[in-house]
CSV table of C-alpha atoms in Angstrom, one decimal:
chain,number,residue,atom,x,y,z
D,1,MET,CA,124.2,60.0,41.6
D,2,SER,CA,127.8,60.8,42.7
D,3,ASP,CA,128.6,62.2,46.1
D,4,SER,CA,129.8,65.5,44.6
D,5,GLN,CA,126.5,66.0,42.9
D,6,ASP,CA,124.8,66.0,46.3
D,7,ILE,CA,126.7,69.0,47.5
D,8,ALA,CA,124.7,72.2,48.0
D,9,GLU,CA,125.6,74.8,45.4
D,10,HIS,CA,126.9,77.2,48.1
D,11,LEU,CA,129.3,74.7,49.4
D,12,ALA,CA,132.5,74.1,47.5
D,13,THR,CA,133.4,70.6,48.8
D,14,SER,CA,131.9,67.6,50.5
D,15,ALA,CA,134.2,68.4,53.5
D,16,GLN,CA,132.5,71.8,53.9
D,17,ARG,CA,129.1,70.2,53.7
D,18,ASP,CA,130.0,67.7,56.4
D,19,GLU,CA,131.3,70.5,58.6
D,20,VAL,CA,128.0,72.4,58.2
D,21,LEU,CA,126.0,69.3,59.0
D,22,GLU,CA,128.0,68.7,62.2
D,23,LEU,CA,127.8,72.3,63.2
D,24,GLY,CA,124.0,72.2,62.7
D,25,MET,CA,123.9,69.2,65.1
D,26,TRP,CA,126.0,71.0,67.7
D,27,THR,CA,123.7,74.0,67.4
D,28,PHE,CA,120.7,71.8,68.0
D,29,LEU,CA,122.3,70.1,70.9
D,30,SER,CA,123.1,73.5,72.5
D,31,THR,CA,119.3,74.2,72.6
D,32,GLU,CA,118.7,70.8,74.2
D,33,VAL,CA,121.3,71.6,76.8
D,34,LEU,CA,119.3,74.8,77.7
D,35,LEU,CA,116.1,72.7,77.9
D,36,PHE,CA,117.4,70.0,80.2
D,37,GLY,CA,119.6,72.5,82.0
D,38,GLY,CA,116.4,74.5,82.9
D,39,LEU,CA,114.8,71.3,84.3
D,40,ILE,CA,117.9,70.4,86.3
D,41,LEU,CA,118.1,73.9,87.7
D,42,SER,CA,114.5,73.8,88.8
D,43,TYR,CA,115.3,70.5,90.5
D,44,PHE,CA,118.1,72.0,92.6
D,45,VAL,CA,116.0,75.0,93.5
D,46,TYR,CA,113.2,72.8,94.9
D,47,ARG,CA,115.6,70.3,96.4
D,48,HIS,CA,117.3,73.1,98.3
D,49,ALA,CA,113.9,74.3,99.6
D,50,ASP,CA,112.9,70.8,100.9
D,51,PRO,CA,115.9,68.5,101.0
D,52,GLN,CA,114.4,66.0,103.4
D,53,ALA,CA,111.4,65.3,101.2
D,54,PHE,CA,113.7,64.9,98.1
D,55,LEU,CA,115.8,62.4,100.0
D,56,ALA,CA,112.7,60.5,101.0
D,57,ALA,CA,111.4,60.6,97.4
D,58,GLY,CA,114.8,59.3,96.0
D,59,ARG,CA,114.4,56.2,98.2
D,60,GLU,CA,111.1,55.5,96.5
D,61,THR,CA,112.7,55.1,93.0
D,62,ARG,CA,113.8,51.7,91.6
D,63,ILE,CA,117.5,51.9,91.6
D,64,VAL,CA,118.0,48.5,90.1
D,65,ILE,CA,116.0,49.4,87.0
D,66,GLY,CA,117.7,52.8,86.8
D,67,THR,CA,121.1,51.1,87.0
D,68,VAL,CA,120.3,48.5,84.4
D,69,ASN,CA,118.9,51.2,82.1
D,70,THR,CA,122.1,53.2,82.6
D,71,ALA,CA,124.2,50.1,81.5
D,72,LEU,CA,121.9,49.6,78.5
D,73,LEU,CA,122.4,53.2,77.3
D,74,LEU,CA,126.1,53.2,77.9
D,75,THR,CA,126.5,50.0,76.0
D,76,SER,CA,124.4,51.4,73.2
D,77,SER,CA,126.7,54.4,73.0
D,78,PHE,CA,129.6,52.1,72.6
D,79,CYS,CA,127.8,50.2,69.8
D,80,VAL,CA,127.0,53.4,68.0
D,81,ALA,CA,130.7,54.6,68.3
D,82,ALA,CA,131.8,51.2,67.0
D,83,ALA,CA,129.3,51.4,64.1
D,84,LEU,CA,130.7,54.7,63.1
D,85,GLN,CA,134.2,53.3,63.1
D,86,ALA,CA,133.1,50.3,61.1
D,87,ALA,CA,131.4,52.6,58.6
D,88,GLU,CA,134.6,54.7,58.2
D,89,GLN,CA,136.4,51.4,57.5
D,90,GLY,CA,133.9,50.3,54.9
D,91,ALA,CA,132.5,47.4,57.0
D,92,ARG,CA,128.9,47.8,56.1
D,93,ARG,CA,127.5,44.6,57.5
D,94,ALA,CA,129.2,45.3,60.9
D,95,THR,CA,127.8,48.8,60.8
D,96,ARG,CA,124.3,47.5,60.4
D,97,THR,CA,124.7,44.9,63.1
D,98,LEU,CA,126.1,47.3,65.6
D,99,LEU,CA,123.4,49.8,64.9
D,100,GLY,CA,120.8,47.1,65.3
D,101,ILE,CA,122.2,46.1,68.7
D,102,ALA,CA,122.1,49.8,69.8
D,103,ILE,CA,118.5,50.0,68.7
D,104,LEU,CA,117.6,46.9,70.6
D,105,LEU,CA,119.3,48.3,73.7
D,106,GLY,CA,117.4,51.5,73.3
D,107,LEU,CA,114.1,49.5,73.1
D,108,GLY,CA,115.1,47.6,76.2
D,109,PHE,CA,115.6,50.9,78.0
D,110,LEU,CA,112.1,52.1,77.0
D,111,GLY,CA,110.6,48.7,78.0
D,112,LEU,CA,112.1,48.9,81.5
D,113,LYS,CA,111.0,52.5,81.9
D,114,GLY,CA,107.5,51.4,81.1
D,115,VAL,CA,107.7,48.7,83.8
D,116,GLU,CA,109.0,51.4,86.2
D,117,TYR,CA,106.1,53.7,85.4
D,118,LEU,CA,103.6,50.9,85.9
D,119,GLY,CA,105.1,50.2,89.3
D,120,GLU,CA,105.0,53.9,90.3
D,121,TYR,CA,101.3,54.1,89.2
D,122,ARG,CA,100.5,51.1,91.3
D,123,GLU,CA,102.2,52.7,94.3
D,124,HIS,CA,100.3,55.9,93.8
D,125,LEU,CA,103.3,58.1,93.0
D,126,VAL,CA,102.0,59.8,89.9
D,127,PRO,CA,101.2,63.5,90.5
D,128,GLY,CA,97.9,64.6,89.1
D,129,VAL,CA,96.7,61.1,88.6
D,130,ASN,CA,96.8,59.0,91.7
D,131,PHE,CA,99.4,60.6,94.1
D,132,ALA,CA,98.6,59.4,97.6
D,133,ARG,CA,101.5,60.3,99.9
D,134,THR,CA,100.6,62.1,103.2
D,135,GLY,CA,102.6,63.7,105.9
D,136,GLN,CA,104.9,66.7,106.2
D,137,ASP,CA,107.1,65.5,103.3
D,138,ALA,CA,104.2,64.8,100.9
D,139,HIS,CA,104.4,68.1,99.0
D,140,GLY,CA,108.1,67.8,98.5
D,141,ILE,CA,107.8,64.2,97.4
D,142,GLU,CA,105.2,65.2,94.9
D,143,LEU,CA,107.4,68.0,93.5
D,144,PHE,CA,110.2,65.4,93.1
D,145,PHE,CA,108.0,63.1,91.1
D,146,ILE,CA,106.7,66.0,89.0
D,147,PHE,CA,110.3,66.6,88.0
D,148,TYR,CA,110.9,62.9,87.6
D,149,PHE,CA,108.0,62.3,85.2
D,150,ILE,CA,108.6,65.5,83.1
D,151,ALA,CA,112.4,64.8,82.8
D,152,THR,CA,112.2,61.1,82.1
D,153,LEU,CA,109.3,61.4,79.7
D,154,LEU,CA,111.1,64.2,77.8
D,155,HIS,CA,114.2,62.0,77.8
D,156,GLY,CA,112.2,59.1,76.6
D,157,VAL,CA,110.9,61.1,73.6
D,158,HIS,CA,114.5,61.8,72.7
D,159,VAL,CA,115.3,58.1,73.0
D,160,VAL,CA,112.5,57.3,70.6
D,161,ALA,CA,113.7,59.9,68.1
D,162,GLY,CA,117.2,58.5,68.4
D,163,ILE,CA,116.1,55.0,67.8
D,164,GLY,CA,114.2,56.2,64.7
D,165,VAL,CA,117.3,57.9,63.4
D,166,LEU,CA,119.5,54.9,64.0
D,167,ALA,CA,117.0,52.7,62.3
D,168,VAL,CA,117.3,54.8,59.2
D,169,PHE,CA,121.0,54.6,59.2
D,170,ALA,CA,120.9,50.9,59.8
D,171,ALA,CA,118.7,50.4,56.8
D,172,MET,CA,121.0,52.5,54.7
D,173,ALA,CA,124.2,50.9,55.9
D,174,THR,CA,124.7,48.6,52.9
D,175,ALA,CA,123.9,51.3,50.3
D,176,THR,CA,126.6,51.6,47.6
D,177,THR,CA,126.4,55.3,46.9
D,178,ALA,CA,127.3,58.5,48.7
D,179,ARG,CA,129.4,56.8,51.3
D,180,SER,CA,131.0,60.0,52.6
D,181,ARG,CA,127.6,61.6,53.0
D,182,TYR,CA,126.4,58.5,54.9
D,183,ILE,CA,129.3,58.6,57.3
D,184,ALA,CA,128.9,62.4,57.9
D,185,GLY,CA,125.2,61.8,58.7
D,186,LEU,CA,126.0,58.9,60.9
D,187,ARG,CA,128.5,61.0,62.8
D,188,THR,CA,125.9,63.6,63.6
D,189,ALA,CA,123.4,60.8,64.6
D,190,ALA,CA,126.1,59.4,66.9
D,191,LEU,CA,126.5,62.9,68.5
D,192,TYR,CA,122.8,63.0,69.2
D,193,TRP,CA,122.7,59.5,70.7
D,194,HIS,CA,125.7,60.2,72.9
D,195,PHE,CA,124.0,63.4,74.1
D,196,VAL,CA,120.9,61.5,75.0
D,197,ASP,CA,123.0,59.0,77.0
D,198,LEU,CA,124.8,61.8,78.8
D,199,VAL,CA,121.6,63.4,79.8
D,200,TRP,CA,120.5,60.1,81.3
D,201,ILE,CA,123.6,59.9,83.4
D,202,PHE,CA,122.7,63.3,85.0
D,203,LEU,CA,119.1,62.2,85.5
D,204,PHE,CA,120.2,58.9,87.1
D,205,ALA,CA,122.4,60.8,89.6
D,206,LEU,CA,119.6,63.2,90.4
D,207,ILE,CA,116.7,60.8,90.6
D,208,TYR,CA,118.0,57.5,91.9
D,209,LEU,CA,121.0,58.2,94.1
D,210,PRO,CA,119.6,60.8,96.6
D,211,GLY,CA,118.7,59.3,100.0
D,212,ARG,CA,120.4,56.0,99.4
D,213,ASN,CA,122.9,56.5,102.2
D,214,SER,CA,120.5,58.2,104.5
């Protein structure tokens, strides 16, 4: 089947189809901005109400794991961008390899997050499960970790979805038909992956850095 045969009837050219695809992704990402934006706004409201407790809670986080995970996602974003460039140049094997590396980095991110969650469980920092902090800052610390688990679990779901999408495009990288359609799809997938990484940068700054210089 030729690429032109895949064009929806109401679209005149493949370029228009690609623009609609990209616009759809931007529309979806705008709703995601509202979702994470609401979470971040709630974080600032509660942090303003109890800043000392949030600083104390920030010191409880594992900054080494958070930093390594940040490096993993940033590197994965570079690999996805390079994969898109390789696809545009017709380098199909390089496209698949780079996407495979990005997927492995994403899986590494999830693995380290699991290690981090296990450590927090053992230290009784999981609200509603085994939270055991006491003292005047206990309530604020619990609020911090409620935000922490909601935000990072939600972000983790997005990482899993992104890995699945990248895996599909990695599997399709050597297909011989509909190359312009493939590139357009990969471009929208790259937008999603970059957004997921950008969200993590904000979460890293909010979760791991507070209280480190206090």
